[in-house]
Short mmCIF file of C-alpha atoms in Angstrom, two decimals:
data_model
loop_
_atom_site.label_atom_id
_atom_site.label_comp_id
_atom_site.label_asym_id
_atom_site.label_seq_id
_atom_site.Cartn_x
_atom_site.Cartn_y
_atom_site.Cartn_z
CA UNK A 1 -8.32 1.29 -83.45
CA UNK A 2 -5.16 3.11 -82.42
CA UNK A 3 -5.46 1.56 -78.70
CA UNK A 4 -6.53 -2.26 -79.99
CA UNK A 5 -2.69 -3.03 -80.39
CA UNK A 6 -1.50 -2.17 -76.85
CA UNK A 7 -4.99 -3.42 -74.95
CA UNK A 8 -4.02 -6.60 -76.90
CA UNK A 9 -0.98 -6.51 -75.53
CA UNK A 10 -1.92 -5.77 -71.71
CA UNK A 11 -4.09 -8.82 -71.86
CA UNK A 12 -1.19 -11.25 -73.01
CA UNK A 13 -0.09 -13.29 -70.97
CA UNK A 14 3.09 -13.44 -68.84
CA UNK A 15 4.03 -16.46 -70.54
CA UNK A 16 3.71 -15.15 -74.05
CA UNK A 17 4.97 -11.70 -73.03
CA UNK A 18 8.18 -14.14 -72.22
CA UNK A 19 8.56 -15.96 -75.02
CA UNK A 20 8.02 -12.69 -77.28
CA UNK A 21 10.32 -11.08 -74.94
CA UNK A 22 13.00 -14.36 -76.12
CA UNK A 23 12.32 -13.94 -79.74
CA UNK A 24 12.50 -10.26 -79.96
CA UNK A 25 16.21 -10.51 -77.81
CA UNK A 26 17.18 -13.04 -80.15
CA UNK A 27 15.84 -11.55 -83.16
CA UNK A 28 18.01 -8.45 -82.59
CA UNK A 29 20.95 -10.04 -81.44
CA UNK A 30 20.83 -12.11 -84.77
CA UNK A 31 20.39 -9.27 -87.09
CA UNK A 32 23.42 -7.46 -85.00
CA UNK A 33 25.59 -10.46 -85.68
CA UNK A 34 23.90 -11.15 -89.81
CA UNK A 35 24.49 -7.26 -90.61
CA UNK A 36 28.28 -7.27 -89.01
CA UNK A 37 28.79 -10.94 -90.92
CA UNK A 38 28.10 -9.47 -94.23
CA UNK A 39 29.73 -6.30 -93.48
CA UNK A 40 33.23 -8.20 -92.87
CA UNK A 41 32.25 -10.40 -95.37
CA UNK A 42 31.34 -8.08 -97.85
CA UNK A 43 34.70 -5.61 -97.25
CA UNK A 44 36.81 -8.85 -97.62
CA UNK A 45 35.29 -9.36 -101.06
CA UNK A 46 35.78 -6.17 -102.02
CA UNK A 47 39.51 -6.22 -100.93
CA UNK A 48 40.70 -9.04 -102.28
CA UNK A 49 38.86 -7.86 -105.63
CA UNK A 50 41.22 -4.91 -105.62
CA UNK A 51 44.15 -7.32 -104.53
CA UNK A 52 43.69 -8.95 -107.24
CA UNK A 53 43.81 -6.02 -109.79
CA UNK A 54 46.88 -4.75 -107.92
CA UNK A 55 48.51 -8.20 -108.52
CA UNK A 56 47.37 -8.45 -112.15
CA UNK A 57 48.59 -4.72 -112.93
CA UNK A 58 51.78 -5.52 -111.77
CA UNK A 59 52.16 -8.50 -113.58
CA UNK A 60 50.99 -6.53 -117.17
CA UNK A 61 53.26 -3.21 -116.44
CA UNK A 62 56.24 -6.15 -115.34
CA UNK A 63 55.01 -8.11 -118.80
CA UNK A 64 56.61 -8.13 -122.58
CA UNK A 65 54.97 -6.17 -125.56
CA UNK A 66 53.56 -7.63 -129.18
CA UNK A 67 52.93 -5.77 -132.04
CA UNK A 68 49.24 -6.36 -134.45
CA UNK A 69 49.12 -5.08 -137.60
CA UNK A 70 46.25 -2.95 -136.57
CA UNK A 71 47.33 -1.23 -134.01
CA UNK A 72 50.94 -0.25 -132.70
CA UNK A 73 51.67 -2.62 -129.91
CA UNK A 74 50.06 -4.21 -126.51
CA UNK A 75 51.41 -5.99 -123.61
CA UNK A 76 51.25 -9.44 -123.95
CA UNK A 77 49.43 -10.40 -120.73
CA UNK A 78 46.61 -8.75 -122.75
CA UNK A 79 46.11 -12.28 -124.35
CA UNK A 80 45.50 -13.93 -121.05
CA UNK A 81 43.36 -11.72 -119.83
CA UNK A 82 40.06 -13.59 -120.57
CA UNK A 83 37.82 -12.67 -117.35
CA UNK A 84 38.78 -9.01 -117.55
CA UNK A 85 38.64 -5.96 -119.69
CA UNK A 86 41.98 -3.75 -120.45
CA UNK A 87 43.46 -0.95 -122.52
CA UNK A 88 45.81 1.87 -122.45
CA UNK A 89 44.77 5.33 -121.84
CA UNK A 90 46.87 7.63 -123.16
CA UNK A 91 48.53 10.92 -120.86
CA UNK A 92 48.31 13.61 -123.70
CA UNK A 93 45.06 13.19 -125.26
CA UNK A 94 43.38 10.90 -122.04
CA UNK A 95 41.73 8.59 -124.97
CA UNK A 96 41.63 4.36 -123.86
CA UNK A 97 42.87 2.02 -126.77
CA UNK A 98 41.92 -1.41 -126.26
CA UNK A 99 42.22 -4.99 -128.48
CA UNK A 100 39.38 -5.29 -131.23
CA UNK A 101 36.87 -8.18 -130.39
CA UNK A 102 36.49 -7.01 -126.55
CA UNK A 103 34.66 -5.21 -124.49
CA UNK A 104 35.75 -1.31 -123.68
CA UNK A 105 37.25 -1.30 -120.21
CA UNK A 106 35.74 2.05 -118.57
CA UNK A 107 37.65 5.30 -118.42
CA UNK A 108 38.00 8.43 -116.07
CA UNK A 109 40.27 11.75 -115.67
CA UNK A 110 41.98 10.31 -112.82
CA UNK A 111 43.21 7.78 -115.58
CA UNK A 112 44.75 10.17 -117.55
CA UNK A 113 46.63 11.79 -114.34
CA UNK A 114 48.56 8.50 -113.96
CA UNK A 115 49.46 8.28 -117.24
CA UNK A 116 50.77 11.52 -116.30
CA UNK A 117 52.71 10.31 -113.84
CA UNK A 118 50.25 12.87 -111.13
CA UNK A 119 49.30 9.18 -109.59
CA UNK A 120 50.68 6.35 -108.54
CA UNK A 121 47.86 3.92 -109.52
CA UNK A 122 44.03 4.66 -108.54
CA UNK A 123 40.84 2.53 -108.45
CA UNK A 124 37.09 3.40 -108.90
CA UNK A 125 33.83 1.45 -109.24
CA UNK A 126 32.61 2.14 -113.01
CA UNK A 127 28.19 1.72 -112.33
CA UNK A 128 27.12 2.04 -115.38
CA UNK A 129 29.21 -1.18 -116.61
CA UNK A 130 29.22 -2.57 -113.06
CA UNK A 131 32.38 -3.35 -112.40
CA UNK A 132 35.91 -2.54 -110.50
CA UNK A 133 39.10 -0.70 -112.19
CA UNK A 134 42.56 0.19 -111.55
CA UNK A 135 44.72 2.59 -113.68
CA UNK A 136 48.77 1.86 -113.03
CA UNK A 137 51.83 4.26 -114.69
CA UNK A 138 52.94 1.79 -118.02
CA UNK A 139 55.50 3.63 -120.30
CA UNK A 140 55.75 6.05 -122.75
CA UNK A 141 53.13 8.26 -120.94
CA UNK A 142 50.43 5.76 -120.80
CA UNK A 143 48.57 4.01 -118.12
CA UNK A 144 47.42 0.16 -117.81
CA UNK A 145 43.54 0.55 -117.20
CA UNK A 146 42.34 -3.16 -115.56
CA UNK A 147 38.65 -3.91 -115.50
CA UNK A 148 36.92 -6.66 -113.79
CA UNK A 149 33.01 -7.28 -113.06
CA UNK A 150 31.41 -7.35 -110.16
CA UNK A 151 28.76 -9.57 -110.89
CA UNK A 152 30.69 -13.07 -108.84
CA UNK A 153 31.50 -10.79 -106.05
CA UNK A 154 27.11 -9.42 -105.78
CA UNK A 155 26.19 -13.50 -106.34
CA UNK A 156 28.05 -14.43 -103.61
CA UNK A 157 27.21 -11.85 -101.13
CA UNK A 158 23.64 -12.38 -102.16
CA UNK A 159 24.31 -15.61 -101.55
CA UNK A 160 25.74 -15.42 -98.09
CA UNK A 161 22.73 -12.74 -97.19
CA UNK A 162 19.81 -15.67 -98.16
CA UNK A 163 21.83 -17.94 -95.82
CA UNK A 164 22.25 -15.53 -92.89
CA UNK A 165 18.57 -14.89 -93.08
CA UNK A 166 17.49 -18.31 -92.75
CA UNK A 167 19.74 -18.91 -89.96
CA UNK A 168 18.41 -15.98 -88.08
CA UNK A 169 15.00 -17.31 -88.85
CA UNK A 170 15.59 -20.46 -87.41
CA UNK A 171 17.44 -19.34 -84.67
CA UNK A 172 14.25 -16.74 -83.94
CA UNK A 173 12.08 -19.65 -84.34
CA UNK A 174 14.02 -21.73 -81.52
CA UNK A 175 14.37 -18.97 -79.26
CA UNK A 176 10.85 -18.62 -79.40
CA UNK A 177 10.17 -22.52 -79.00
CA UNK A 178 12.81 -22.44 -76.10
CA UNK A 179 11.08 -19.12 -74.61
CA UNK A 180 7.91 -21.08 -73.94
CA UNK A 181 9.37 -23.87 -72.65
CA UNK A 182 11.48 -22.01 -70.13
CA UNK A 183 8.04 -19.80 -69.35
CA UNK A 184 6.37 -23.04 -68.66
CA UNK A 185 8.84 -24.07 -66.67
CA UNK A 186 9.71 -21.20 -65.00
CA UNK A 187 6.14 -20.02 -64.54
CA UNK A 188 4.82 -23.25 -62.97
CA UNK A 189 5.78 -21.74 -59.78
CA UNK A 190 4.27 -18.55 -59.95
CA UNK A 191 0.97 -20.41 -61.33
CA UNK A 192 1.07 -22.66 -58.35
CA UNK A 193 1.34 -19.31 -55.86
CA UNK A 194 -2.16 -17.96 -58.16
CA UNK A 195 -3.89 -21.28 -57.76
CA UNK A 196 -3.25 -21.39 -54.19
CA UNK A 197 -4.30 -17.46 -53.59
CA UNK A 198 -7.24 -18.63 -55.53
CA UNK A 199 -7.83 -21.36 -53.28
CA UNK A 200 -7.52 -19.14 -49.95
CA UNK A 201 -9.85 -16.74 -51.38
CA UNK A 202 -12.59 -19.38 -52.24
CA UNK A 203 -12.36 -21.81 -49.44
CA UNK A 204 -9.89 -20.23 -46.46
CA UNK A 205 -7.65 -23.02 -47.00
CA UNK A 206 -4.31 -22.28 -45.52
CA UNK A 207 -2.27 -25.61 -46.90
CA UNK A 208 1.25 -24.53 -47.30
CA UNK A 209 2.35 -25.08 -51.22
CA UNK A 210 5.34 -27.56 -51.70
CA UNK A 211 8.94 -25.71 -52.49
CA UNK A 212 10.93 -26.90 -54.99
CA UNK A 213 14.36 -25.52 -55.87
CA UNK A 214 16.36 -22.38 -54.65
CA UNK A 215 15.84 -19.78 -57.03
CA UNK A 216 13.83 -16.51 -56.62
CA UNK A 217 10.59 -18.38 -56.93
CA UNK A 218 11.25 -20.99 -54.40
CA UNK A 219 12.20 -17.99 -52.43
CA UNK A 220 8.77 -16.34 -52.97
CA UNK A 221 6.84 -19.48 -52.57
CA UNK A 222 8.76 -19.95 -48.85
CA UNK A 223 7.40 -16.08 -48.25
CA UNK A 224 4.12 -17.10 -49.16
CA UNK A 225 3.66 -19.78 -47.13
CA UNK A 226 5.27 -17.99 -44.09
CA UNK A 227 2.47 -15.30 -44.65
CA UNK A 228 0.04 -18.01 -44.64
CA UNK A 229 1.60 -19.69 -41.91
CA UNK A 230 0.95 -16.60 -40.17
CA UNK A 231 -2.38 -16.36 -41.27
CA UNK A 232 -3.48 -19.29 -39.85
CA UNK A 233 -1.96 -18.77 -36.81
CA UNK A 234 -3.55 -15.12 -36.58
CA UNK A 235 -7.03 -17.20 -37.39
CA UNK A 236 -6.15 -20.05 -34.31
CA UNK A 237 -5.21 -17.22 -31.75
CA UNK A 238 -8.66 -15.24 -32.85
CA UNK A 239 -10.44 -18.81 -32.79
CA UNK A 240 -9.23 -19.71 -29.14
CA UNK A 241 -9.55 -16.02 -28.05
CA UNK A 242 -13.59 -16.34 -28.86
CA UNK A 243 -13.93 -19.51 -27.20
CA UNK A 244 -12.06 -18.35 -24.36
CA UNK A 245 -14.11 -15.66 -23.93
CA UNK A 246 -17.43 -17.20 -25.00
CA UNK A 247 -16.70 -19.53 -21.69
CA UNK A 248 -15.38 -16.58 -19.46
CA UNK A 249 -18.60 -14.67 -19.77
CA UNK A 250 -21.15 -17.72 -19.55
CA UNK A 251 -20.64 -17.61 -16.00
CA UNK A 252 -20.96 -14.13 -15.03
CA UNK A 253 -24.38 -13.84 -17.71
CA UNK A 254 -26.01 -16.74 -16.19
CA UNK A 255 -25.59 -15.87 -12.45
CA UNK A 256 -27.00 -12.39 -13.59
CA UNK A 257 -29.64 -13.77 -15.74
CA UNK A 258 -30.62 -16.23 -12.36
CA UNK A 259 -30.74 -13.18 -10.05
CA UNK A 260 -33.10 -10.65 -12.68
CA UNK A 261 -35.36 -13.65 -13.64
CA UNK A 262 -35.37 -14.07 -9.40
CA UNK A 263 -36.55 -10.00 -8.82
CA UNK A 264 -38.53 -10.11 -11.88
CA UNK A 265 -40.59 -13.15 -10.33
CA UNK A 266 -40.77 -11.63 -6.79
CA UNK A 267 -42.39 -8.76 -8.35
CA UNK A 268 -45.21 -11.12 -9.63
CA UNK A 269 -48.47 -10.95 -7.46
CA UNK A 270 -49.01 -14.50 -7.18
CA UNK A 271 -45.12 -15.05 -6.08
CA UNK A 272 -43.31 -15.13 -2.61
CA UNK A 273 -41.83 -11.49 -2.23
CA UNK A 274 -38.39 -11.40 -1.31
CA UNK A 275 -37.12 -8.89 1.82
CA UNK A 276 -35.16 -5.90 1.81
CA UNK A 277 -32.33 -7.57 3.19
CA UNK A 278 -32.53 -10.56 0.14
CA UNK A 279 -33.38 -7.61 -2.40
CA UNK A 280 -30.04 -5.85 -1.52
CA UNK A 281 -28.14 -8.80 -1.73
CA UNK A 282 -28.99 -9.78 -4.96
CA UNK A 283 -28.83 -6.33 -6.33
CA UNK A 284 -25.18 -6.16 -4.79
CA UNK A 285 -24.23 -9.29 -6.67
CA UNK A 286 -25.80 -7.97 -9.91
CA UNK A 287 -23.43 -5.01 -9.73
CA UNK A 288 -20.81 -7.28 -8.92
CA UNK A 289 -21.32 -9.09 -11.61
CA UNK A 290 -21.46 -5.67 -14.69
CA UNK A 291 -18.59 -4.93 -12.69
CA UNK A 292 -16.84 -8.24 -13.59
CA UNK A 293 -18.18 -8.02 -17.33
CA UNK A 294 -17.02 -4.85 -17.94
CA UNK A 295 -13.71 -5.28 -16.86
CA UNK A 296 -13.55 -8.52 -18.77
CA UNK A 297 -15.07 -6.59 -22.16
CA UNK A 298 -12.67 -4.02 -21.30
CA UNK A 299 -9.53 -6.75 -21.10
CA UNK A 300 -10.78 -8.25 -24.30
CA UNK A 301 -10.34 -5.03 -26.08
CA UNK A 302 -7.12 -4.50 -25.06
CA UNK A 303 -6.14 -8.16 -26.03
CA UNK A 304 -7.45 -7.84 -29.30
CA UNK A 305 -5.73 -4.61 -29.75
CA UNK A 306 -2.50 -6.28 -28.85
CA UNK A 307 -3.10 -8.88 -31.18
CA UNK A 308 -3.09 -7.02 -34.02
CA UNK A 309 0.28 -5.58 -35.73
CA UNK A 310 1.37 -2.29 -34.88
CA UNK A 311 4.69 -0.32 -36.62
CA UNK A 312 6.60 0.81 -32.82
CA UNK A 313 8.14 4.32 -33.77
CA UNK A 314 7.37 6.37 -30.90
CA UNK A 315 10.10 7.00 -28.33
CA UNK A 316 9.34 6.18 -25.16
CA UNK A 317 10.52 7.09 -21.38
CA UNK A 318 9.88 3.90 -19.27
CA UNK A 319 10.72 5.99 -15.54
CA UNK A 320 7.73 8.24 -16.68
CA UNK A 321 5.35 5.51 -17.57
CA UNK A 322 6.37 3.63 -14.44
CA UNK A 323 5.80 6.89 -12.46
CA UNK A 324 2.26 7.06 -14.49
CA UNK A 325 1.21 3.67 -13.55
CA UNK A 326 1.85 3.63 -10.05
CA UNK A 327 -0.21 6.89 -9.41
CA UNK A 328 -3.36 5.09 -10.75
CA UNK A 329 -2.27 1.95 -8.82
CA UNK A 330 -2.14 4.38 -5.58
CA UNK A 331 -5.68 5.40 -5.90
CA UNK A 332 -6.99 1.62 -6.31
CA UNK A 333 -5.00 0.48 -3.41
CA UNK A 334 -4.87 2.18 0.18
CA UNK A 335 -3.68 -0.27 2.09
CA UNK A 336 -0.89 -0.98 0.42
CA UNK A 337 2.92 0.77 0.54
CA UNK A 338 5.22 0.94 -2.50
CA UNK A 339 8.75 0.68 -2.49
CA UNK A 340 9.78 2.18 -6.00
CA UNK A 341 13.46 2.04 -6.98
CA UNK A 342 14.38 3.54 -10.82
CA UNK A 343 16.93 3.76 -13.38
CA UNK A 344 16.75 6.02 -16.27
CA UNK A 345 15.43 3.37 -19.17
CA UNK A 346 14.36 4.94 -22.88
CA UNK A 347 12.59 3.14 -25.51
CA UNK A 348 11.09 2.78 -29.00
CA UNK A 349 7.54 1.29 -28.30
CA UNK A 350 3.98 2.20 -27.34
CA UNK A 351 3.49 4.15 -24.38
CA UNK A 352 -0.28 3.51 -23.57
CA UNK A 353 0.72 -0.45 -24.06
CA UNK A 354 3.25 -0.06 -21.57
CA UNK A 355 1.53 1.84 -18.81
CA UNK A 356 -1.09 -1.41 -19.68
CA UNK A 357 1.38 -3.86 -18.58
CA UNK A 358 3.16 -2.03 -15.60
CA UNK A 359 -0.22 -1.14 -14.27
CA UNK A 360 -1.48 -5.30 -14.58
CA UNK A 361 1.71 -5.86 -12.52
CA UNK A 362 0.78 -3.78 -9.91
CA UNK A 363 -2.89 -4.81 -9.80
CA UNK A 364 -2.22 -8.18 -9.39
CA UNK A 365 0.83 -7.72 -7.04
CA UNK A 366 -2.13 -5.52 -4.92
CA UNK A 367 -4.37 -8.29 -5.22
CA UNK A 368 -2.56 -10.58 -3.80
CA UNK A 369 -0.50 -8.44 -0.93
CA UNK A 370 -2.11 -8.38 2.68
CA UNK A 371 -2.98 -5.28 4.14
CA UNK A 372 -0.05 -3.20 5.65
CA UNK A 373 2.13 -4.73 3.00
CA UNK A 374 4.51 -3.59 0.27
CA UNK A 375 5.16 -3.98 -2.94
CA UNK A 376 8.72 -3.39 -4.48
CA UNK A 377 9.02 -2.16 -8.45
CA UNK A 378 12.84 -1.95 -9.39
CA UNK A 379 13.83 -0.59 -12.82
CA UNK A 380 17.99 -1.61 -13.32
CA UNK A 381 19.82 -1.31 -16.30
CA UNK A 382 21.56 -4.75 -17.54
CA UNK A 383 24.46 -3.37 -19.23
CA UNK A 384 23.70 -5.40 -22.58
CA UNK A 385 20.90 -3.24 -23.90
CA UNK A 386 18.15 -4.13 -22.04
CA UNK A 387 16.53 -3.22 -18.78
CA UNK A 388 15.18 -5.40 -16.14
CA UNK A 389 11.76 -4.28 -14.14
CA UNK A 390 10.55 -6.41 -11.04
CA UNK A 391 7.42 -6.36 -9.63
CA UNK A 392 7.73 -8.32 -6.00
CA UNK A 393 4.72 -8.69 -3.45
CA UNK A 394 4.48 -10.24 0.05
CA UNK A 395 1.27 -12.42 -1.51
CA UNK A 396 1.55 -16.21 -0.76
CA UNK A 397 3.33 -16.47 -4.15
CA UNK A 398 2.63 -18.67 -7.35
CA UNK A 399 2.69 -22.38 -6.58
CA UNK A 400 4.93 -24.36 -8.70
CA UNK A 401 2.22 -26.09 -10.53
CA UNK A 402 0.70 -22.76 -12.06
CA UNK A 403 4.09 -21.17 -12.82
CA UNK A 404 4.26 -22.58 -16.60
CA UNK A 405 0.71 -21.14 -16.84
CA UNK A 406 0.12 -18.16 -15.87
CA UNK A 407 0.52 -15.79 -18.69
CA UNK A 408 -2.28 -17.84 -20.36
CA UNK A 409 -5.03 -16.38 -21.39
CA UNK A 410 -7.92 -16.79 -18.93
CA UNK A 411 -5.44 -18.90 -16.69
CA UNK A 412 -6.53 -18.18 -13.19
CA UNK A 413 -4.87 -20.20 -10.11
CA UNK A 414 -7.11 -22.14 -7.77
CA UNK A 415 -6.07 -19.02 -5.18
CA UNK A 416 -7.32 -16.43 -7.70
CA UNK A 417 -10.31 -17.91 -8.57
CA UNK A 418 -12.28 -16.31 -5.57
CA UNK A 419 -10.40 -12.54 -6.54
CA UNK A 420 -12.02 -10.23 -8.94
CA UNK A 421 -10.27 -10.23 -12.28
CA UNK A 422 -10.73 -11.31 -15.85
CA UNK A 423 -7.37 -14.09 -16.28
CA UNK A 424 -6.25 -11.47 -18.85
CA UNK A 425 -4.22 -8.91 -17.42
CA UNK A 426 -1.39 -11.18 -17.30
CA UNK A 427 -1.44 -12.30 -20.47
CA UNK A 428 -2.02 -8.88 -22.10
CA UNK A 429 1.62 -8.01 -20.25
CA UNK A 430 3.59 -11.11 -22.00
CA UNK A 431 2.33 -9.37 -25.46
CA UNK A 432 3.24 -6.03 -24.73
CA UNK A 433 6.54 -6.99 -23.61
CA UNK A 434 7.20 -9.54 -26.94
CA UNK A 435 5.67 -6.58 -29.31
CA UNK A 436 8.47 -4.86 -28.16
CA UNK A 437 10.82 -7.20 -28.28
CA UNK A 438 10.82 -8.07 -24.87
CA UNK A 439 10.13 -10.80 -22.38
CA UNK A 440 7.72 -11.45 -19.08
CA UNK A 441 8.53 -14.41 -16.82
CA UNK A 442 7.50 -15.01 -12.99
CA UNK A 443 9.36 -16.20 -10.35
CA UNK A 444 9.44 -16.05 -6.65
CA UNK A 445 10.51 -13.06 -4.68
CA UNK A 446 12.60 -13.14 -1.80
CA UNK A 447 9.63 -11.69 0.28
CA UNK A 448 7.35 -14.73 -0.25
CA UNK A 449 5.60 -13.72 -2.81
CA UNK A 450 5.04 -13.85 -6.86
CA UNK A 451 7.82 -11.79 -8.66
CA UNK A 452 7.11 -11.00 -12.06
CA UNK A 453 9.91 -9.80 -14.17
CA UNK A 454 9.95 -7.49 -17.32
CA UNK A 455 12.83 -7.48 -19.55
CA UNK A 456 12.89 -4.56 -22.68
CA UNK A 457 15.70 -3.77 -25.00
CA UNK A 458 16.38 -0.02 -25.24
CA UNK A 459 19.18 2.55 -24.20
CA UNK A 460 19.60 4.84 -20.95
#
């Protein structure tokens, strides 16, 4: 039972946690405003009570006398005193005389030290007759006691408290009716962003959600849609990269499938054998073949890998994974010179990427470079934060009509089409070098050949 309340309360929702939210604000800013409204209210009462018994004091102790046959005399503002009660207290024995028919004004020791002449005036609330009194110096060692009830001044500060609590009800009440309007409102947003998450999750639709406004919310709802945005376009590259592949690898499986189902028929007794010679050749296109699919498989990987996001904190000397690369481009290629010219180039990114890329460079500029040939790698700093690496061969370069495409994926020229290779290496360079914030273009080289240009922010 203790726990109902506030499990009740998690399962609210936002929009009535808003419009209680509202009510409660206004609630207590009303009762703030109600209780320091009567307070003023109530002290001006009070004050202008007292002013008032000042005033009238004055006006008795300033006043004539007249004599009665029962007692000595009384001042004659005594007979216009109608709404209040009055006497005379006396400073010797501190007993109140007061006119016969009326009501005894109340009395106190501080009373009798006026009449004294030890005070100037003083004033007191009598409770047990509920009302206000003021004792002034009169004459003859007496003092003018003044008595008025409070019963007008409670009446109309009950009054005014019945009136400030129906105002603060009502105002409560439309704070609460213009809370929900303003959650609607407000919240019609945020209940398009759950409908639309909702739809994602139950069908994969990826259909941006119109934007209304400026505010926070339209700001959220642009967010959201950039995330889908990128969603979708995470789902088309993944999409294409499948049916890229899908038609990359049909080749290579059915020429293998062709040559097994050709030894596996040979080997039949009732079939033409094949001879040694034949035998050898197909086996050495077989291998050829698991050759080309693993390097493809193996390219796939690594695109897929670069596909995905990655957080780039690692520091990273380019000279040394230059100087990496080009030993494992040594051992693949024997007939081939380098000509290696380096800069000093640092920075933040993924080193094992990066050998990746400089390594595809100098596999395909081997590729492509006649025997007895060189290749050039230059690494030169810019001067604006970025460093430029070139990768020149003495191939017979990239004809004009492939330029545009050949950091496509799978993208092989009618020249490479004959050349071992996958169509990925390329490609897999162009998103190392925009992961880290980089770019890859090709070119011609003054040598003849394809030049293929790297350019990476960093520092020296």
């Amino acid at each position: 039972m203790i726990g109902e309340p506030q499990g009740r309360l998690q399962r609210a929702s936002l929009r009535s946690r808003v419009t209680w939210l509202a009510a409660f604000c206004v609630a207590g800013a009303v009762a703030l405003v109600s209780f320091g409204a009567y307070m003023i209210v109530r002290k001006n009462v009070y004050d202008a009570l007292d002013e008032s018994l000042r005033e009238r004091a004055a006006a008795v102790v300033n006043g004539v006398a007249f004599s009665t046959e029962q007692v000595q005399s009384y001042p004659a503002a005594f007979l216009a005193a109608g709404d209040v009660r009055m006497g005379l207290v006396s400073g010797s024995t501190g007993s109140i005389r007061y006119p016969e028919n009326s009501a005894a004004p109340p009395n106190a020791p501080q009373a009798r030290e006026v009449a004294q002449g030890l005070r100037d005036d003083y004033l007191w609330t009598d409770h047990k007759t509920d009302t206000r009194a003021i004792a002034v110096e009169y004459q003859n060692g007496t003092a003018i006691v003044i008595a008025q009830s409070l019963e007008p001044q409670r009446a109309t500060l009950a009054k005014l408290s019945i009136v400030l609590l129906l105002i603060g009800g009502a105002g409560v009440l439309l704070a609460a009716i213009a809370g929900t309007a303003v959650a609607r409102t407000g919240l019609r947003p945020v209940q398009r962003l759950t409908e639309a998450t909702e739809r994602v999750a139950n069908t994969g639709d990826l259909t941006p959600i119109p934007v209304s406004g400026d505010d926070e919310l339209a700001r959220l709802t642009h967010s959201f849609n950039a995330m889908l945005g990128a969603v979708a376009e995470s789902q088309e590259r993944q999409r294409r990269l499948v049916a890229d592949a899908g038609h990359e690898l049909r080749t290579p499986l059915t020429s293998m499938r062709t040559n097994l189902e050709l030894l596996l028929a040979s080997e039949r007794p009732d079939s033409p054998t094949l001879s040694d010679v034949d035998k050898r050749e197909i086996q050495s296109d077989v291998r050829a073949q698991l050759d080309e699919l693993t390097t493809l498989i193996g390219d796939l990987v690594e695109l897929a890998r670069e596909d995905a996001p990655q957080v780039i904190h690692e520091p990273v000397d380019l000279v040394e994974v230059v100087e990496r690369s080009m030993d494992r481009a040594r051992r693949r290629a024997s007939n081939v010179t380098f000509d290696v010219q380096l800069q000093p180039w640092t920075l933040l990114g993924d080193s094992s990427a990066l050998e990746r890329a400089v390594l595809n460079l100098l596999d395909n500029a081997v590729k492509f470079s006649p025997s007895g040939s060189a290749v050039r790698l230059s690494l030169r700093q810019t001067g604006d934060g970025y460093a430029v690496m070139e990768v020149a061969d003495a191939g017979p370069g990239i004809a004009d009509a492939d330029l545009p495409h050949v950091f496509e994926r799978f993208y092989r020229s009618s020249e490479a089409r004959t050349l071992p290779g996958s169509g990925l290496g390329l490609a897999i360079v162009k998103q190392v070098a925009q992961r880290h914030g980089g770019t890859a273009t090709a070119g011609r080289a003054p040598e003849g050949g394809a030049l293929f240009t790297l350019r990476l922010p960093g520092r020296p």
